[in-house]
PDB file of C-alpha atoms in Angstrom:
ATOM      1  CA  MET A 364       0.000   0.000   0.000  1.00  0.00           C
ATOM      2  CA  ASN A 365       1.458   3.362  -1.017  1.00  0.00           C
ATOM      3  CA  GLU A 366       1.566   6.502   1.116  1.00  0.00           C
ATOM      4  CA  PHE A 367      -1.438   7.975  -0.704  1.00  0.00           C
ATOM      5  CA  HIS A 368      -3.681   5.135   0.463  1.00  0.00           C
ATOM      6  CA  GLN A 369      -2.172   5.025   3.942  1.00  0.00           C
ATOM      7  CA  LEU A 370      -3.033   8.684   4.488  1.00  0.00           C
ATOM      8  CA  ILE A 371      -6.553   8.225   3.099  1.00  0.00           C
ATOM      9  CA  GLU A 372      -7.187   5.222   5.369  1.00  0.00           C
ATOM     10  CA  ALA A 373      -6.086   7.253   8.405  1.00  0.00           C
ATOM     11  CA  ALA A 374      -8.458  10.141   7.601  1.00  0.00           C
ATOM     12  CA  ASP A 375     -12.174  10.267   8.339  1.00  0.00           C
ATOM     13  CA  SER A 376     -12.793  13.566   6.524  1.00  0.00           C
ATOM     14  CA  ILE A 377     -11.102  14.509   3.235  1.00  0.00           C
ATOM     15  CA  CYS A 378     -11.308  17.615   1.071  1.00  0.00           C
ATOM     16  CA  ILE A 379      -9.992  17.815  -2.478  1.00  0.00           C
ATOM     17  CA  VAL A 380      -8.966  21.139  -4.031  1.00  0.00           C
ATOM     18  CA  GLY A 381      -7.539  22.372  -7.339  1.00  0.00           C
ATOM     19  CA  HIS A 382      -6.398  25.557  -8.997  1.00  0.00           C
ATOM     20  CA  THR A 383      -8.501  28.609  -9.780  1.00  0.00           C
ATOM     21  CA  ASN A 384     -10.425  28.642 -13.081  1.00  0.00           C
ATOM     22  CA  PRO A 385     -10.592  24.826 -13.122  1.00  0.00           C
ATOM     23  CA  ASP A 386      -9.966  23.219 -16.512  1.00  0.00           C
ATOM     24  CA  GLY A 387     -10.492  19.663 -17.710  1.00  0.00           C
ATOM     25  CA  ASP A 388      -7.466  18.221 -15.939  1.00  0.00           C
ATOM     26  CA  CYS A 389      -8.262  19.999 -12.679  1.00  0.00           C
ATOM     27  CA  LEU A 390     -11.858  18.766 -12.740  1.00  0.00           C
ATOM     28  CA  GLY A 391     -10.884  15.296 -13.899  1.00  0.00           C
ATOM     29  CA  SER A 392      -8.248  14.795 -11.212  1.00  0.00           C
ATOM     30  CA  THR A 393     -10.327  16.157  -8.329  1.00  0.00           C
ATOM     31  CA  LEU A 394     -13.582  14.401  -9.248  1.00  0.00           C
ATOM     32  CA  GLY A 395     -11.757  11.243 -10.288  1.00  0.00           C
ATOM     33  CA  THR A 396     -10.057  11.134  -6.896  1.00  0.00           C
ATOM     34  CA  LYS A 397     -13.341  11.708  -5.057  1.00  0.00           C
ATOM     35  CA  ASN A 398     -15.185   8.996  -6.997  1.00  0.00           C
ATOM     36  CA  TYR A 399     -12.344   6.576  -6.350  1.00  0.00           C
ATOM     37  CA  ILE A 400     -12.275   7.238  -2.599  1.00  0.00           C
ATOM     38  CA  LYS A 401     -16.066   6.959  -2.308  1.00  0.00           C
ATOM     39  CA  ASN A 402     -15.950   3.629  -4.149  1.00  0.00           C
ATOM     40  CA  ARG A 403     -13.095   2.101  -2.170  1.00  0.00           C
ATOM     41  CA  TYR A 404     -13.805   3.789   1.172  1.00  0.00           C
ATOM     42  CA  PRO A 405     -17.574   4.454   1.211  1.00  0.00           C
ATOM     43  CA  ASP A 406     -17.574   5.560   4.865  1.00  0.00           C
ATOM     44  CA  LYS A 407     -15.192   8.476   4.247  1.00  0.00           C
ATOM     45  CA  LYS A 408     -16.564  12.011   4.141  1.00  0.00           C
ATOM     46  CA  VAL A 409     -15.189  13.528   0.911  1.00  0.00           C
ATOM     47  CA  ASN A 410     -15.844  16.981  -0.566  1.00  0.00           C
ATOM     48  CA  VAL A 411     -14.438  18.728  -3.642  1.00  0.00           C
ATOM     49  CA  TYR A 412     -13.951  22.509  -3.423  1.00  0.00           C
ATOM     50  CA  LEU A 413     -13.450  24.448  -6.660  1.00  0.00           C
ATOM     51  CA  GLN A 414     -14.428  27.673  -8.323  1.00  0.00           C
ATOM     52  CA  THR A 415     -17.482  27.448 -10.585  1.00  0.00           C
ATOM     53  CA  ALA A 416     -16.508  25.500 -13.705  1.00  0.00           C
ATOM     54  CA  ASN A 417     -17.742  25.564 -17.289  1.00  0.00           C
ATOM     55  CA  GLU A 418     -21.176  23.991 -17.708  1.00  0.00           C
ATOM     56  CA  LYS A 419     -19.884  21.794 -20.533  1.00  0.00           C
ATOM     57  CA  PHE A 420     -18.381  19.582 -17.815  1.00  0.00           C
ATOM     58  CA  ARG A 421     -21.706  19.067 -16.020  1.00  0.00           C
ATOM     59  CA  PHE A 422     -21.988  15.458 -17.232  1.00  0.00           C
ATOM     60  CA  MET A 423     -19.035  14.463 -15.054  1.00  0.00           C
ATOM     61  CA  PRO A 424     -19.900  12.213 -12.105  1.00  0.00           C
ATOM     62  CA  GLY A 425     -19.954  14.376  -8.969  1.00  0.00           C
ATOM     63  CA  PHE A 426     -19.921  17.735 -10.785  1.00  0.00           C
ATOM     64  CA  SER A 427     -23.165  18.907  -9.165  1.00  0.00           C
ATOM     65  CA  ASP A 428     -21.758  18.172  -5.699  1.00  0.00           C
ATOM     66  CA  ILE A 429     -18.715  20.438  -6.063  1.00  0.00           C
ATOM     67  CA  ILE A 430     -18.691  23.088  -3.337  1.00  0.00           C
ATOM     68  CA  ASN A 431     -18.048  26.510  -4.856  1.00  0.00           C
ATOM     69  CA  VAL A 432     -17.880  28.436  -1.583  1.00  0.00           C
ATOM     70  CA  PRO A 433     -14.528  28.713   0.275  1.00  0.00           C
ATOM     71  CA  SER A 434     -14.404  27.268   3.761  1.00  0.00           C
ATOM     72  CA  ASP A 435     -12.216  27.363   6.868  1.00  0.00           C
ATOM     73  CA  ARG A 436     -13.309  23.878   7.918  1.00  0.00           C
ATOM     74  CA  LYS A 437     -10.554  21.631   9.247  1.00  0.00           C
ATOM     75  CA  TYR A 438     -10.368  18.295   7.436  1.00  0.00           C
ATOM     76  CA  ASP A 439      -8.240  15.318   8.438  1.00  0.00           C
ATOM     77  CA  MET A 440      -6.715  15.300   4.952  1.00  0.00           C
ATOM     78  CA  CYS A 441      -6.544  17.644   1.984  1.00  0.00           C
ATOM     79  CA  ILE A 442      -5.611  16.383  -1.485  1.00  0.00           C
ATOM     80  CA  MET A 443      -4.384  19.146  -3.779  1.00  0.00           C
ATOM     81  CA  CYS A 444      -4.635  18.275  -7.476  1.00  0.00           C
ATOM     82  CA  ASP A 445      -3.139  19.901 -10.577  1.00  0.00           C
ATOM     83  CA  CYS A 446      -1.257  22.631  -8.714  1.00  0.00           C
ATOM     84  CA  ASN A 447       1.810  22.713  -6.511  1.00  0.00           C
ATOM     85  CA  GLY A 448       1.435  25.898  -4.511  1.00  0.00           C
ATOM     86  CA  PHE A 449      -1.123  27.573  -2.273  1.00  0.00           C
ATOM     87  CA  ASP A 450      -0.954  30.683  -4.443  1.00  0.00           C
ATOM     88  CA  ARG A 451      -2.886  28.894  -7.198  1.00  0.00           C
ATOM     89  CA  LEU A 452      -5.726  27.814  -4.906  1.00  0.00           C
ATOM     90  CA  GLY A 453      -7.183  31.290  -4.488  1.00  0.00           C
ATOM     91  CA  ASP A 454      -9.610  31.528  -1.575  1.00  0.00           C
ATOM     92  CA  TYR A 455      -9.563  27.748  -1.128  1.00  0.00           C
ATOM     93  CA  LYS A 456      -6.000  27.701   0.214  1.00  0.00           C
ATOM     94  CA  THR A 457      -7.357  27.882   3.787  1.00  0.00           C
ATOM     95  CA  LEU A 458      -8.603  24.317   3.384  1.00  0.00           C
ATOM     96  CA  ALA A 459      -5.093  23.148   2.488  1.00  0.00           C
ATOM     97  CA  GLU A 460      -3.530  25.171   5.293  1.00  0.00           C
ATOM     98  CA  ASN A 461      -5.997  23.919   7.927  1.00  0.00           C
ATOM     99  CA  ALA A 462      -5.913  20.220   7.056  1.00  0.00           C
ATOM    100  CA  SER A 463      -4.105  17.870   9.411  1.00  0.00           C
ATOM    101  CA  VAL A 464      -2.369  16.230   6.446  1.00  0.00           C
ATOM    102  CA  LEU A 465      -1.810  17.589   2.934  1.00  0.00           C
ATOM    103  CA  TYR A 466      -1.063  15.441  -0.117  1.00  0.00           C
ATOM    104  CA  VAL A 467      -0.095  17.047  -3.436  1.00  0.00           C
ATOM    105  CA  SER A 468      -0.647  15.324  -6.786  1.00  0.00           C
ATOM    106  CA  ASP A 469       0.597  17.335  -9.740  1.00  0.00           C
ATOM    107  CA  HIS A 470       2.560  17.424 -12.993  1.00  0.00           C
ATOM    108  CA  HIS A 471       3.774  21.038 -13.006  1.00  0.00           C
ATOM    109  CA  ILE A 472       7.404  21.959 -12.437  1.00  0.00           C
ATOM    110  CA  PRO A 473       7.849  22.187  -8.634  1.00  0.00           C
ATOM    111  CA  GLY A 474       7.781  25.736  -7.295  1.00  0.00           C
ATOM    112  CA  ASN A 475       9.361  27.239  -4.217  1.00  0.00           C
ATOM    113  CA  GLN A 476       6.839  25.714  -1.826  1.00  0.00           C
ATOM    114  CA  LYS A 477       7.823  22.305  -0.463  1.00  0.00           C
ATOM    115  CA  PHE A 478       5.475  19.604   0.767  1.00  0.00           C
ATOM    116  CA  GLU A 479       5.999  16.648   3.080  1.00  0.00           C
ATOM    117  CA  HIS A 480       3.607  14.346   1.230  1.00  0.00           C
ATOM    118  CA  GLY A 481       2.885  14.151  -2.453  1.00  0.00           C
ATOM    119  CA  THR A 482       3.693  12.978  -5.945  1.00  0.00           C
ATOM    120  CA  ILE A 483       4.805  15.583  -8.475  1.00  0.00           C
ATOM    121  CA  ILE A 484       5.880  14.257 -11.879  1.00  0.00           C
ATOM    122  CA  PRO A 485       6.613  17.038 -14.418  1.00  0.00           C
ATOM    123  CA  GLU A 486       7.072  14.447 -17.173  1.00  0.00           C
ATOM    124  CA  ALA A 487       3.494  13.193 -16.795  1.00  0.00           C
ATOM    125  CA  SER A 488       0.917  14.286 -19.346  1.00  0.00           C
ATOM    126  CA  SER A 489      -1.542  15.488 -16.724  1.00  0.00           C
ATOM    127  CA  ALA A 490      -2.509  15.456 -13.085  1.00  0.00           C
ATOM    128  CA  CYS A 491      -4.956  12.698 -14.038  1.00  0.00           C
ATOM    129  CA  GLU A 492      -2.054  10.535 -15.201  1.00  0.00           C
ATOM    130  CA  VAL A 493      -0.314  11.085 -11.861  1.00  0.00           C
ATOM    131  CA  ILE A 494      -3.507  10.210  -9.972  1.00  0.00           C
ATOM    132  CA  PHE A 495      -4.085   7.087 -12.086  1.00  0.00           C
ATOM    133  CA  ASP A 496      -0.691   5.685 -11.143  1.00  0.00           C
ATOM    134  CA  LEU A 497      -1.492   6.154  -7.449  1.00  0.00           C
ATOM    135  CA  LEU A 498      -4.752   4.185  -7.581  1.00  0.00           C
ATOM    136  CA  ASP A 499      -5.536   0.515  -7.097  1.00  0.00           C
ATOM    137  CA  LYS A 500      -6.769  -0.449 -10.554  1.00  0.00           C
ATOM    138  CA  ASP A 501      -9.318  -2.901  -9.113  1.00  0.00           C
ATOM    139  CA  TYR A 502     -11.289   0.062  -7.733  1.00  0.00           C
ATOM    140  CA  ILE A 503     -11.336   2.194 -10.872  1.00  0.00           C
ATOM    141  CA  THR A 504     -14.985   2.301 -11.906  1.00  0.00           C
ATOM    142  CA  LYS A 505     -16.534   3.699 -15.059  1.00  0.00           C
ATOM    143  CA  GLU A 506     -17.197   6.959 -13.173  1.00  0.00           C
ATOM    144  CA  VAL A 507     -13.556   7.283 -12.129  1.00  0.00           C
ATOM    145  CA  ALA A 508     -12.430   6.421 -15.666  1.00  0.00           C
ATOM    146  CA  GLU A 509     -14.632   9.133 -17.214  1.00  0.00           C
ATOM    147  CA  CYS A 510     -13.046  11.775 -15.020  1.00  0.00           C
ATOM    148  CA  LEU A 511      -9.452  10.702 -15.538  1.00  0.00           C
ATOM    149  CA  TYR A 512      -9.888  10.267 -19.297  1.00  0.00           C
ATOM    150  CA  LEU A 513     -11.301  13.792 -19.538  1.00  0.00           C
ATOM    151  CA  GLY A 514      -8.264  15.303 -17.821  1.00  0.00           C
ATOM    152  CA  ILE A 515      -5.808  13.402 -19.987  1.00  0.00           C
ATOM    153  CA  VAL A 516      -7.661  14.373 -23.173  1.00  0.00           C
ATOM    154  CA  HIS A 517      -7.595  18.070 -22.282  1.00  0.00           C
ATOM    155  CA  ASP A 518      -3.982  18.316 -21.175  1.00  0.00           C
ATOM    156  CA  THR A 519      -2.689  16.340 -24.163  1.00  0.00           C
ATOM    157  CA  GLY A 520      -4.818  18.187 -26.726  1.00  0.00           C
ATOM    158  CA  VAL A 521      -6.486  14.860 -27.536  1.00  0.00           C
ATOM    159  CA  PHE A 522      -3.154  13.017 -27.466  1.00  0.00           C
ATOM    160  CA  LYS A 523      -1.280  15.318 -29.856  1.00  0.00           C
ATOM    161  CA  TYR A 524       0.929  17.376 -27.503  1.00  0.00           C
ATOM    162  CA  ASN A 525       4.437  16.137 -26.886  1.00  0.00           C
ATOM    163  CA  CYS A 526       3.600  15.404 -23.242  1.00  0.00           C
ATOM    164  CA  THR A 527       1.762  12.328 -24.570  1.00  0.00           C
ATOM    165  CA  SER A 528       3.834   9.209 -23.883  1.00  0.00           C
ATOM    166  CA  PRO A 529       3.321   5.496 -24.549  1.00  0.00           C
ATOM    167  CA  HIS A 530       2.338   5.223 -20.885  1.00  0.00           C
ATOM    168  CA  THR A 531      -0.312   7.916 -21.423  1.00  0.00           C
ATOM    169  CA  MET A 532      -1.812   5.867 -24.236  1.00  0.00           C
ATOM    170  CA  GLU A 533      -1.736   2.705 -22.120  1.00  0.00           C
ATOM    171  CA  ILE A 534      -3.683   4.536 -19.410  1.00  0.00           C
ATOM    172  CA  ALA A 535      -6.194   5.831 -21.959  1.00  0.00           C
ATOM    173  CA  GLY A 536      -6.719   2.294 -23.245  1.00  0.00           C
ATOM    174  CA  PHE A 537      -7.341   0.995 -19.735  1.00  0.00           C
ATOM    175  CA  LEU A 538      -9.855   3.773 -19.042  1.00  0.00           C
ATOM    176  CA  MET A 539     -11.635   3.092 -22.335  1.00  0.00           C
ATOM    177  CA  SER A 540     -11.973  -0.563 -21.317  1.00  0.00           C
ATOM    178  CA  LYS A 541     -14.259   0.574 -18.497  1.00  0.00           C
ATOM    179  CA  GLY A 542     -16.956   1.370 -21.051  1.00  0.00           C
ATOM    180  CA  ILE A 543     -16.725   5.150 -21.086  1.00  0.00           C
ATOM    181  CA  ASP A 544     -18.235   7.144 -23.956  1.00  0.00           C
ATOM    182  CA  PHE A 545     -14.890   8.556 -25.041  1.00  0.00           C
ATOM    183  CA  SER A 546     -16.249  10.123 -28.232  1.00  0.00           C
ATOM    184  CA  HIS A 547     -18.765  12.138 -26.218  1.00  0.00           C
ATOM    185  CA  ILE A 548     -16.082  13.241 -23.754  1.00  0.00           C
ATOM    186  CA  ILE A 549     -13.815  14.474 -26.545  1.00  0.00           C
ATOM    187  CA  ASP A 550     -16.425  16.096 -28.782  1.00  0.00           C
ATOM    188  CA  ASP A 551     -18.601  17.766 -26.157  1.00  0.00           C
ATOM    189  CA  THR A 552     -15.796  19.160 -23.995  1.00  0.00           C
ATOM    190  CA  PHE A 553     -12.923  19.750 -26.400  1.00  0.00           C
ATOM    191  CA  PHE A 554     -14.273  20.485 -29.886  1.00  0.00           C
ATOM    192  CA  THR A 555     -17.932  21.538 -29.659  1.00  0.00           C
ATOM    193  CA  LYS A 556     -18.394  25.290 -29.087  1.00  0.00           C
ATOM    194  CA  THR A 557     -21.297  27.649 -28.642  1.00  0.00           C
ATOM    195  CA  TYR A 558     -22.022  30.242 -31.306  1.00  0.00           C
ATOM    196  CA  PRO A 559     -20.606  33.114 -29.172  1.00  0.00           C
ATOM    197  CA  GLN A 560     -17.449  31.042 -28.649  1.00  0.00           C
ATOM    198  CA  GLN A 561     -17.103  30.588 -32.401  1.00  0.00           C
ATOM    199  CA  GLN A 562     -17.687  34.296 -32.940  1.00  0.00           C
ATOM    200  CA  VAL A 563     -15.069  35.379 -30.445  1.00  0.00           C
ATOM    201  CA  LEU A 564     -12.559  32.849 -31.813  1.00  0.00           C
ATOM    202  CA  GLY A 565     -13.096  34.335 -35.263  1.00  0.00           C
ATOM    203  CA  ARG A 566     -12.643  37.835 -33.858  1.00  0.00           C
ATOM    204  CA  VAL A 567      -9.339  36.932 -32.220  1.00  0.00           C
ATOM    205  CA  LEU A 568      -8.000  35.267 -35.362  1.00  0.00           C
ATOM    206  CA  MET A 569      -9.111  38.139 -37.616  1.00  0.00           C
ATOM    207  CA  GLU A 570      -7.480  40.767 -35.386  1.00  0.00           C
ATOM    208  CA  SER A 571      -4.370  38.727 -34.537  1.00  0.00           C
ATOM    209  CA  LEU A 572      -0.872  39.775 -35.560  1.00  0.00           C
ATOM    210  CA  MET A 573       2.134  37.887 -36.833  1.00  0.00           C
ATOM    211  CA  VAL A 574       5.080  39.212 -34.822  1.00  0.00           C
ATOM    212  CA  MET A 575       8.755  38.389 -34.364  1.00  0.00           C
ATOM    213  CA  ASP A 576       9.377  37.955 -38.088  1.00  0.00           C
ATOM    214  CA  ARG A 577       6.152  35.916 -38.373  1.00  0.00           C
ATOM    215  CA  ARG A 578       7.453  33.341 -35.918  1.00  0.00           C
ATOM    216  CA  CYS A 579       4.805  34.144 -33.318  1.00  0.00           C
ATOM    217  CA  LEU A 580       1.057  34.696 -33.567  1.00  0.00           C
ATOM    218  CA  ALA A 581      -0.395  37.111 -31.007  1.00  0.00           C
ATOM    219  CA  GLY A 582      -4.065  37.688 -30.239  1.00  0.00           C
ATOM    220  CA  TRP A 583      -6.083  39.524 -27.592  1.00  0.00           C
ATOM    221  CA  LEU A 584      -9.509  40.286 -26.193  1.00  0.00           C
ATOM    222  CA  THR A 585     -10.455  43.309 -24.112  1.00  0.00           C
ATOM    223  CA  CYS A 586     -13.160  43.455 -21.451  1.00  0.00           C
ATOM    224  CA  LYS A 587     -15.282  45.511 -23.836  1.00  0.00           C
ATOM    225  CA  GLU A 588     -15.030  42.885 -26.568  1.00  0.00           C
ATOM    226  CA  MET A 589     -15.803  40.035 -24.179  1.00  0.00           C
ATOM    227  CA  LYS A 590     -18.881  41.889 -22.958  1.00  0.00           C
ATOM    228  CA  PHE A 591     -20.005  42.515 -26.541  1.00  0.00           C
ATOM    229  CA  TYR A 592     -19.847  38.784 -27.381  1.00  0.00           C
ATOM    230  CA  ASN A 593     -21.211  37.827 -23.948  1.00  0.00           C
ATOM    231  CA  VAL A 594     -18.336  35.473 -23.134  1.00  0.00           C
ATOM    232  CA  THR A 595     -16.314  34.883 -19.974  1.00  0.00           C
ATOM    233  CA  SER A 596     -12.932  33.335 -19.280  1.00  0.00           C
ATOM    234  CA  LYS A 597     -14.610  29.901 -19.302  1.00  0.00           C
ATOM    235  CA  ASP A 598     -15.552  30.396 -22.958  1.00  0.00           C
ATOM    236  CA  ILE A 599     -12.098  31.167 -24.323  1.00  0.00           C
ATOM    237  CA  ASP A 600      -9.857  28.510 -22.815  1.00  0.00           C
ATOM    238  CA  GLY A 601      -9.312  26.850 -26.203  1.00  0.00           C
ATOM    239  CA  VAL A 602      -8.454  29.948 -28.247  1.00  0.00           C
ATOM    240  CA  VAL A 603      -4.694  29.748 -27.791  1.00  0.00           C
ATOM    241  CA  SER A 604      -4.682  26.074 -28.808  1.00  0.00           C
ATOM    242  CA  VAL A 605      -6.311  26.949 -32.143  1.00  0.00           C
ATOM    243  CA  MET A 606      -3.806  29.777 -32.650  1.00  0.00           C
ATOM    244  CA  ARG A 607      -0.950  27.348 -32.000  1.00  0.00           C
ATOM    245  CA  GLU A 608      -2.060  25.260 -34.981  1.00  0.00           C
ATOM    246  CA  THR A 609      -0.969  27.988 -37.431  1.00  0.00           C
ATOM    247  CA  ARG A 610       1.606  26.576 -39.820  1.00  0.00           C
ATOM    248  CA  GLY A 611       5.121  28.001 -39.621  1.00  0.00           C
ATOM    249  CA  ILE A 612       5.012  29.627 -36.177  1.00  0.00           C
ATOM    250  CA  ASP A 613       7.108  28.720 -33.158  1.00  0.00           C
ATOM    251  CA  CYS A 614       4.616  29.957 -30.601  1.00  0.00           C
ATOM    252  CA  ALA A 615       1.235  31.533 -29.934  1.00  0.00           C
ATOM    253  CA  VAL A 616       0.398  34.250 -27.419  1.00  0.00           C
ATOM    254  CA  PHE A 617      -3.187  34.922 -26.385  1.00  0.00           C
ATOM    255  CA  ILE A 618      -4.159  37.519 -23.796  1.00  0.00           C
ATOM    256  CA  TYR A 619      -7.519  38.575 -22.432  1.00  0.00           C
ATOM    257  CA  GLU A 620      -8.408  41.410 -20.106  1.00  0.00           C
ATOM    258  CA  MET A 621      -9.749  40.283 -16.727  1.00  0.00           C
ATOM    259  CA  THR A 622     -10.141  43.783 -15.280  1.00  0.00           C
ATOM    260  CA  ASN A 623      -9.025  47.206 -16.525  1.00  0.00           C
ATOM    261  CA  GLN A 624      -5.531  46.717 -18.037  1.00  0.00           C
ATOM    262  CA  ASN A 625      -5.038  43.470 -16.119  1.00  0.00           C
ATOM    263  CA  PHE A 626      -4.385  40.673 -18.625  1.00  0.00           C
ATOM    264  CA  LYS A 627      -4.248  36.919 -18.357  1.00  0.00           C
ATOM    265  CA  VAL A 628      -1.526  35.598 -20.701  1.00  0.00           C
ATOM    266  CA  SER A 629      -1.543  32.131 -22.294  1.00  0.00           C
ATOM    267  CA  LEU A 630       1.557  30.864 -24.098  1.00  0.00           C
ATOM    268  CA  ARG A 631       1.938  27.824 -26.343  1.00  0.00           C
ATOM    269  CA  SER A 632       5.136  26.573 -27.964  1.00  0.00           C
ATOM    270  CA  ASN A 633       5.502  24.583 -31.176  1.00  0.00           C
ATOM    271  CA  ASN A 634       9.269  24.224 -30.850  1.00  0.00           C
ATOM    272  CA  HIS A 635      10.926  21.919 -28.325  1.00  0.00           C
ATOM    273  CA  MET A 636      13.714  24.484 -27.953  1.00  0.00           C
ATOM    274  CA  LEU A 637      11.301  27.204 -26.817  1.00  0.00           C
ATOM    275  CA  ASP A 638      10.474  26.956 -23.115  1.00  0.00           C
ATOM    276  CA  VAL A 639       7.437  29.156 -22.523  1.00  0.00           C
ATOM    277  CA  ALA A 640       7.345  28.153 -18.833  1.00  0.00           C
ATOM    278  CA  GLN A 641      10.609  30.066 -18.469  1.00  0.00           C
ATOM    279  CA  VAL A 642       8.967  33.120 -20.034  1.00  0.00           C
ATOM    280  CA  ALA A 643       5.915  32.850 -17.777  1.00  0.00           C
ATOM    281  CA  ALA A 644       8.091  32.381 -14.685  1.00  0.00           C
ATOM    282  CA  HIS A 645       9.889  35.650 -15.463  1.00  0.00           C
ATOM    283  CA  PHE A 646       6.546  37.406 -14.959  1.00  0.00           C
ATOM    284  CA  GLY A 647       5.550  35.439 -11.857  1.00  0.00           C
ATOM    285  CA  GLY A 648       3.605  32.721 -13.673  1.00  0.00           C
ATOM    286  CA  GLY A 649       4.385  29.127 -14.543  1.00  0.00           C
ATOM    287  CA  GLY A 650       3.301  25.987 -16.326  1.00  0.00           C
ATOM    288  CA  HIS A 651       4.981  23.561 -18.687  1.00  0.00           C
ATOM    289  CA  LYS A 652       7.709  23.888 -21.280  1.00  0.00           C
ATOM    290  CA  MET A 653       5.181  23.895 -24.137  1.00  0.00           C
ATOM    291  CA  ALA A 654       2.218  25.521 -22.344  1.00  0.00           C
ATOM    292  CA  ALA A 655       2.337  28.191 -19.671  1.00  0.00           C
ATOM    293  CA  GLY A 656       0.702  31.372 -18.454  1.00  0.00           C
ATOM    294  CA  CYS A 657       1.003  34.477 -16.304  1.00  0.00           C
ATOM    295  CA  THR A 658      -0.700  37.788 -15.524  1.00  0.00           C
ATOM    296  CA  LEU A 659       0.520  41.215 -16.674  1.00  0.00           C
ATOM    297  CA  GLN A 660      -0.564  44.828 -16.268  1.00  0.00           C
ATOM    298  CA  GLY A 661      -0.788  47.451 -19.009  1.00  0.00           C
ATOM    299  CA  SER A 662      -2.415  47.963 -22.387  1.00  0.00           C
ATOM    300  CA  TYR A 663      -2.638  44.932 -24.661  1.00  0.00           C
ATOM    301  CA  HIS A 664       0.143  46.435 -26.807  1.00  0.00           C
ATOM    302  CA  ASP A 665       2.384  46.770 -23.755  1.00  0.00           C
ATOM    303  CA  VAL A 666       1.653  43.240 -22.576  1.00  0.00           C
ATOM    304  CA  ILE A 667       2.403  41.673 -25.964  1.00  0.00           C
ATOM    305  CA  ASN A 668       5.571  43.755 -26.315  1.00  0.00           C
ATOM    306  CA  ASN A 669       6.796  42.659 -22.884  1.00  0.00           C
ATOM    307  CA  ILE A 670       6.060  39.003 -23.613  1.00  0.00           C
ATOM    308  CA  THR A 671       7.747  39.043 -27.027  1.00  0.00           C
ATOM    309  CA  LYS A 672      10.847  40.727 -25.590  1.00  0.00           C
ATOM    310  CA  GLU A 673      11.202  37.822 -23.186  1.00  0.00           C
ATOM    311  CA  LEU A 674      10.497  35.283 -25.922  1.00  0.00           C
ATOM    312  CA  ALA A 675      13.201  36.888 -28.033  1.00  0.00           C
ATOM    313  CA  LEU A 676      15.856  35.965 -25.462  1.00  0.00           C
ATOM    314  CA  GLN A 677      15.356  32.366 -26.553  1.00  0.00           C
ATOM    315  CA  MET A 678      14.080  32.732 -30.112  1.00  0.00           C
ATOM    316  CA  ASP A 679      16.853  35.097 -31.253  1.00  0.00           C
ATOM    317  CA  ALA A 680      19.621  32.949 -29.812  1.00  0.00           C
ATOM    318  CA  PRO A 681      21.986  31.566 -32.509  1.00  0.00           C
ATOM    319  CA  ASP A 682      21.324  27.929 -31.521  1.00  0.00           C
ATOM    320  CA  PHE A 683      17.566  28.400 -31.781  1.00  0.00           C
ATOM    321  CA  ILE A 684      17.787  30.056 -35.201  1.00  0.00           C
ATOM    322  CA  SER A 685      20.197  27.479 -36.627  1.00  0.00           C
ATOM    323  CA  ASN A 686      18.069  24.564 -35.423  1.00  0.00           C
ATOM    324  CA  ARG A 687      14.927  26.167 -36.768  1.00  0.00           C
ATOM    325  CA  GLY A 688      16.434  26.219 -40.235  1.00  0.00           C
TER     326      GLY A 688
END
């Protein structure tokens, strides 16, 4: 029995938390963990605490039971999924701080905060992959499989990002064997969009700019534009992935205004030599080598200029240029 199970068995009450603005991997890992614990240890009290998530994920087992209100309750154990620092938990960090025992399960590059218990594997495709390897496979039900498959699909871009490994595909095959409707999971949460989402995607692409000698595609949305199209941050999480698919570019930069001149930045790399996590970290953010993000102040022109200046430190290096051809 691994440490993860030992700590669960010793706890009567367990809370599970994830990062702010929960995405597919965050939801999949937290709900997958809850469904697993409730199946194997039905007497345990288990709650998931997250910010309100996109309604497209409502089909997930346990979605309607997610608690969206922060709490200062003291649980015997807190499991933190898909993030490796209290700073990414927002108002839910009190739950992690108050718990008698904290266990971290993540795949992001470890930050400055250190934890006594946990499994952090930066090479893993997703937090769901990390969670899967911690579980007893005999207790993985169809409900657990649906959640974990969702997270893997979203963080691998439906198995096309370079974080996808043979082990990732083996896990996906196992989860599919549980009878999940994998086509529904992929289509309804990854590809299918509402009409306003399609409109705003078109707007971003039409207004986008090729910068850095056409090696980078940059796009943006202001608060005014988001209000006009009646979209929120939950509606635009896939924009940067579509931008990344532009032939001939090394990276994509997408920014959207959260409040007046306060922009959320999403970075995607198409070149294994370009580490966008390094760029994001320079501005206090983080992520993975090929996908990262941060927050910056200023006009959208200022933000893009600041980001591209930092990108240029890598992209204008002689080794990068010579390897690019």
